[in-house]
Amino acid sequence: MSKIRKCLFPAAGYGTRFLPATKAIPKEMLPVLTKPLLQYGVEEAISAKIDTMAIVTGRGKRAIEDHFDISYELEHQIKGTSKEHYLTEIRKVITNCTFSYTRQIEMKGLGHAILSGETLIGNEPFAVILADDLCDNDGESVLSQMTKLYAKYRCSIVAVEEIPMEQTNKYGVVGGNAEDDNVLRVTDMVEKPDPKDAPSNLAIIGRYILTPDIFDIIRETKPGKGGEIQITDALLTQAKQGRVIAYKFKGKRFDCGSVDGFVKATNYFYNKEKK
Ligand code: UTP
């Protein structure tokens, strides 16, 4: 199967860097301007012609389900008023795709969160968006660039970005050989390496295409950095078989999991909207 139909959104993390805001509100629901981070992610998936959204949540994340559902009371109140247009975008999202949910019972890391989504994905290649990495592009969205690449390579794909070498200890970092313009065949992957041990300065950001054999591999993957089950470690198994490519995407990306990145994203989208 070459078409990617489903997108998984791991959204079970605690978002501790945003406490106290994230005590009762999921990090993925924090708004940049008026739109929650997760809605930006869902709209990016839709732009890549994906219509099935699979969301991994946890305790205290019910606001996510309510957001992607019709609020009859609100609809009734606002219908026919001058404020109705505020609901246009979210209505479009709700009517154009389906949402399903599962819970990650224990927060054992991103690899484990992705494995928790197996029940919603089944046996087909799928996309993964980490909504706290907010991407924007005036042309084609990052995920759309990646799904096109999947049709050509038919293997797992990670989106990468060049970072200053001193920041490698914040990211999964890849090493590999050039395959095409902006495309590398990955031979090495390390989670949060010290700069001296990093295979390159190419950091994985929150966009992936994964082949479904990744689930069995994650099941066999032992906890790694920070005692968590890391998707980077599972992907290394595929990379050793030559089945992972890294793609230097076109576009902008903001790390909205950090206060700094969140403020930058807010300023960027505000200035863009004002134009
Ligand atoms: P982060 O590494 O940003 O962790 O997760 P976090 O817990 O959300 O935030 P901090 O570090 O405590 O501030 C990256 C993505 O993976 C999801 C998060 O929800 C986020 O979208 N995640 C992480 C899970 O779903 N489950 C986990 O066990 C870990």
Short mmCIF file of C-alpha atoms in Angstrom, two decimals, residues 55-270:
data_model
loop_
_atom_site.label_atom_id
_atom_site.label_comp_id
_atom_site.label_asym_id
_atom_site.label_seq_id
_atom_site.Cartn_x
_atom_site.Cartn_y
_atom_site.Cartn_z
CA ILE A 55 -4.94 10.18 18.89
CA VAL A 56 -3.06 8.68 21.84
CA THR A 57 -4.20 10.45 24.97
CA GLY A 58 -3.84 9.98 28.70
CA ARG A 59 -5.52 10.99 31.90
CA GLY A 60 -6.70 14.61 31.93
CA LYS A 61 -6.89 14.92 28.14
CA ARG A 62 -10.65 14.95 27.62
CA ALA A 63 -10.56 18.49 26.22
CA ILE A 64 -9.02 16.97 23.08
CA GLU A 65 -12.06 14.77 22.40
CA ASP A 66 -14.45 17.61 23.11
CA HIS A 67 -12.56 19.91 20.73
CA PHE A 68 -12.94 17.56 17.77
CA ASP A 69 -16.65 17.05 18.37
CA ILE A 70 -19.72 19.17 17.78
CA SER A 71 -20.79 21.34 20.69
CA TYR A 72 -24.54 21.51 20.10
CA GLU A 73 -25.09 24.13 22.77
CA LEU A 74 -22.46 26.43 21.26
CA GLU A 75 -23.72 25.80 17.71
CA HIS A 76 -27.22 26.73 18.83
CA GLN A 77 -26.06 29.91 20.57
CA ILE A 78 -23.90 31.16 17.72
CA LYS A 79 -25.99 30.14 14.69
CA GLY A 80 -27.00 33.10 12.53
CA THR A 81 -24.96 35.60 14.61
CA SER A 82 -21.98 37.66 13.47
CA LYS A 83 -19.72 35.32 15.44
CA GLU A 84 -20.58 32.16 13.51
CA HIS A 85 -17.51 32.42 11.27
CA TYR A 86 -15.26 31.74 14.28
CA LEU A 87 -16.36 28.11 14.05
CA THR A 88 -15.81 27.67 10.31
CA GLU A 89 -12.34 26.13 10.44
CA ILE A 90 -13.02 23.61 13.19
CA ARG A 91 -16.34 22.60 11.59
CA LYS A 92 -14.45 21.85 8.38
CA VAL A 93 -11.99 19.66 10.28
CA ILE A 94 -14.74 17.76 12.08
CA THR A 95 -16.73 17.05 8.93
CA ASN A 96 -13.73 16.10 6.77
CA CYS A 97 -12.18 13.41 8.92
CA THR A 98 -12.76 10.82 11.61
CA PHE A 99 -11.15 10.73 15.03
CA SER A 100 -10.41 7.74 17.19
CA TYR A 101 -8.72 7.63 20.57
CA THR A 102 -6.80 5.30 22.78
CA ARG A 103 -5.04 5.86 26.06
CA GLN A 104 -1.41 5.32 26.93
CA ILE A 105 -1.77 3.95 30.43
CA GLU A 106 1.79 4.66 31.60
CA MET A 107 4.00 7.40 30.16
CA LYS A 108 6.90 5.23 29.06
CA GLY A 109 8.13 7.42 26.23
CA LEU A 110 7.35 8.26 22.61
CA GLY A 111 8.10 4.74 21.29
CA HIS A 112 5.66 3.32 23.82
CA ALA A 113 3.03 5.96 22.94
CA ILE A 114 3.31 4.97 19.27
CA LEU A 115 2.93 1.30 20.20
CA SER A 116 -0.21 2.20 22.18
CA GLY A 117 -1.64 3.48 18.89
CA GLU A 118 -1.28 0.11 17.13
CA THR A 119 -4.89 -0.76 17.85
CA LEU A 120 -6.02 2.34 15.91
CA ILE A 121 -3.58 1.95 13.00
CA GLY A 122 -3.51 -1.77 12.23
CA ASN A 123 -1.27 -3.21 9.55
CA GLU A 124 -0.58 -0.29 7.21
CA PRO A 125 2.01 2.49 6.85
CA PHE A 126 1.05 5.61 8.78
CA ALA A 127 2.12 9.15 9.58
CA VAL A 128 3.02 10.50 13.01
CA ILE A 129 2.73 14.15 14.01
CA LEU A 130 3.97 15.53 17.32
CA ALA A 131 1.69 18.51 17.61
CA ASP A 132 4.11 20.43 19.81
CA ASP A 133 6.42 20.70 16.79
CA LEU A 134 4.46 23.26 14.83
CA CYS A 135 5.36 23.43 11.14
CA ASP A 136 4.41 26.02 8.58
CA ASN A 137 5.03 26.40 4.93
CA ASP A 138 3.74 28.78 2.30
CA GLY A 139 3.88 26.00 -0.27
CA GLU A 140 3.33 22.31 0.40
CA SER A 141 3.00 21.22 4.05
CA VAL A 142 5.82 19.17 5.58
CA LEU A 143 3.70 16.04 5.94
CA SER A 144 2.49 16.33 2.36
CA GLN A 145 6.12 16.51 1.17
CA MET A 146 6.77 13.34 3.16
CA THR A 147 3.79 11.30 1.95
CA LYS A 148 4.90 11.99 -1.64
CA LEU A 149 8.37 10.78 -0.75
CA TYR A 150 6.86 7.62 0.76
CA ALA A 151 5.23 6.77 -2.57
CA LYS A 152 8.77 6.68 -4.02
CA TYR A 153 10.80 5.02 -1.24
CA ARG A 154 8.20 2.83 0.53
CA CYS A 155 10.11 2.81 3.82
CA SER A 156 10.08 4.73 7.10
CA ILE A 157 10.88 8.44 6.82
CA VAL A 158 11.97 10.92 9.48
CA ALA A 159 11.91 14.69 8.95
CA VAL A 160 15.23 16.29 9.94
CA GLU A 161 16.54 19.79 10.45
CA GLU A 162 20.08 21.15 10.82
CA ILE A 163 20.70 22.32 14.38
CA PRO A 164 23.69 23.93 16.12
CA MET A 165 26.02 21.10 17.17
CA GLU A 166 25.79 22.10 20.86
CA GLN A 167 22.05 21.23 20.84
CA THR A 168 22.36 17.58 19.78
CA ASN A 169 21.63 16.46 23.34
CA LYS A 170 18.02 17.65 22.95
CA TYR A 171 17.12 15.57 19.87
CA GLY A 172 17.30 12.24 18.12
CA VAL A 173 20.19 12.66 15.66
CA VAL A 174 20.78 10.75 12.40
CA GLY A 175 23.79 9.86 10.31
CA GLY A 176 23.63 8.54 6.76
CA ASN A 177 24.54 8.76 3.10
CA ALA A 178 23.12 11.16 0.54
CA GLU A 179 20.53 9.45 -1.64
CA ASP A 180 19.04 12.42 -3.45
CA ASP A 181 18.53 16.18 -2.97
CA ASN A 182 17.64 16.62 0.71
CA VAL A 183 17.30 12.84 1.18
CA LEU A 184 19.67 10.60 3.18
CA ARG A 185 19.64 6.84 3.63
CA VAL A 186 20.01 6.55 7.41
CA THR A 187 22.76 4.32 8.80
CA ASP A 188 22.91 5.58 12.37
CA MET A 189 20.52 7.13 14.89
CA VAL A 190 21.21 8.24 18.44
CA GLU A 191 18.82 9.68 21.00
CA LYS A 192 20.04 12.91 22.61
CA PRO A 193 23.81 12.35 22.06
CA ASP A 194 26.51 14.57 23.50
CA PRO A 195 27.83 16.75 20.67
CA LYS A 196 31.08 14.75 20.63
CA ASP A 197 29.16 11.49 20.00
CA ALA A 198 26.59 12.84 17.52
CA PRO A 199 26.73 11.31 14.00
CA SER A 200 25.81 14.70 12.46
CA ASN A 201 23.90 17.89 13.25
CA LEU A 202 20.70 16.58 11.65
CA ALA A 203 17.97 16.40 14.29
CA ILE A 204 14.73 14.47 13.97
CA ILE A 205 11.65 16.67 14.37
CA GLY A 206 8.08 15.60 15.10
CA ARG A 207 7.07 14.24 11.68
CA TYR A 208 7.43 10.59 10.72
CA ILE A 209 6.13 8.07 8.24
CA LEU A 210 6.41 4.58 9.71
CA THR A 211 5.92 1.13 8.23
CA PRO A 212 3.77 -1.11 10.44
CA ASP A 213 6.55 -3.60 11.29
CA ILE A 214 7.71 -0.84 13.65
CA PHE A 215 5.15 -2.09 16.21
CA ASP A 216 6.84 -5.49 16.58
CA ILE A 217 10.22 -3.78 16.73
CA ILE A 218 9.06 -1.40 19.50
CA ARG A 219 7.74 -4.39 21.46
CA GLU A 220 11.29 -5.79 21.41
CA THR A 221 12.95 -2.44 22.19
CA LYS A 222 14.36 -2.04 25.71
CA PRO A 223 14.06 1.28 27.56
CA GLY A 224 16.84 3.64 26.44
CA LYS A 225 17.76 7.24 27.26
CA GLY A 226 15.90 8.47 30.36
CA GLY A 227 14.49 4.96 30.97
CA GLU A 228 11.92 5.57 28.19
CA ILE A 229 11.12 3.41 25.17
CA GLN A 230 12.56 5.55 22.39
CA ILE A 231 11.25 5.55 18.82
CA THR A 232 14.80 6.41 17.72
CA ASP A 233 16.07 3.06 19.10
CA ALA A 234 13.31 1.15 17.27
CA LEU A 235 13.99 3.03 14.04
CA LEU A 236 17.69 2.14 14.29
CA THR A 237 16.72 -1.52 13.78
CA GLN A 238 15.01 -0.58 10.49
CA ALA A 239 17.90 1.76 9.57
CA LYS A 240 20.41 -1.09 9.91
CA GLN A 241 18.40 -2.90 7.22
CA GLY A 242 18.54 0.23 5.01
CA ARG A 243 14.85 0.93 5.54
CA VAL A 244 14.85 4.48 6.91
CA ILE A 245 15.38 7.72 5.06
CA ALA A 246 15.84 11.17 6.53
CA TYR A 247 14.32 14.12 4.73
CA LYS A 248 15.46 17.73 5.06
CA PHE A 249 12.04 19.29 4.78
CA LYS A 250 11.17 22.66 3.29
CA GLY A 251 9.48 25.00 5.72
CA LYS A 252 9.58 26.39 9.22
CA ARG A 253 9.32 24.48 12.48
CA PHE A 254 8.75 25.77 15.99
CA ASP A 255 9.41 23.75 19.13
CA CYS A 256 6.22 24.64 20.96
CA GLY A 257 7.08 22.18 23.73
CA SER A 258 9.41 24.92 25.01
CA VAL A 259 8.32 28.37 26.14
CA ASP A 260 10.87 29.97 23.81
CA GLY A 261 9.62 28.15 20.73
CA PHE A 262 6.00 28.77 21.69
CA VAL A 263 6.56 32.54 21.90
CA LYS A 264 8.42 32.52 18.56
CA ALA A 265 5.52 30.62 16.93
CA THR A 266 2.98 33.04 18.38
CA ASN A 267 4.87 36.07 17.03
CA TYR A 268 5.38 34.40 13.65
CA PHE A 269 1.70 33.51 13.16
CA TYR A 270 0.55 36.88 14.50
#
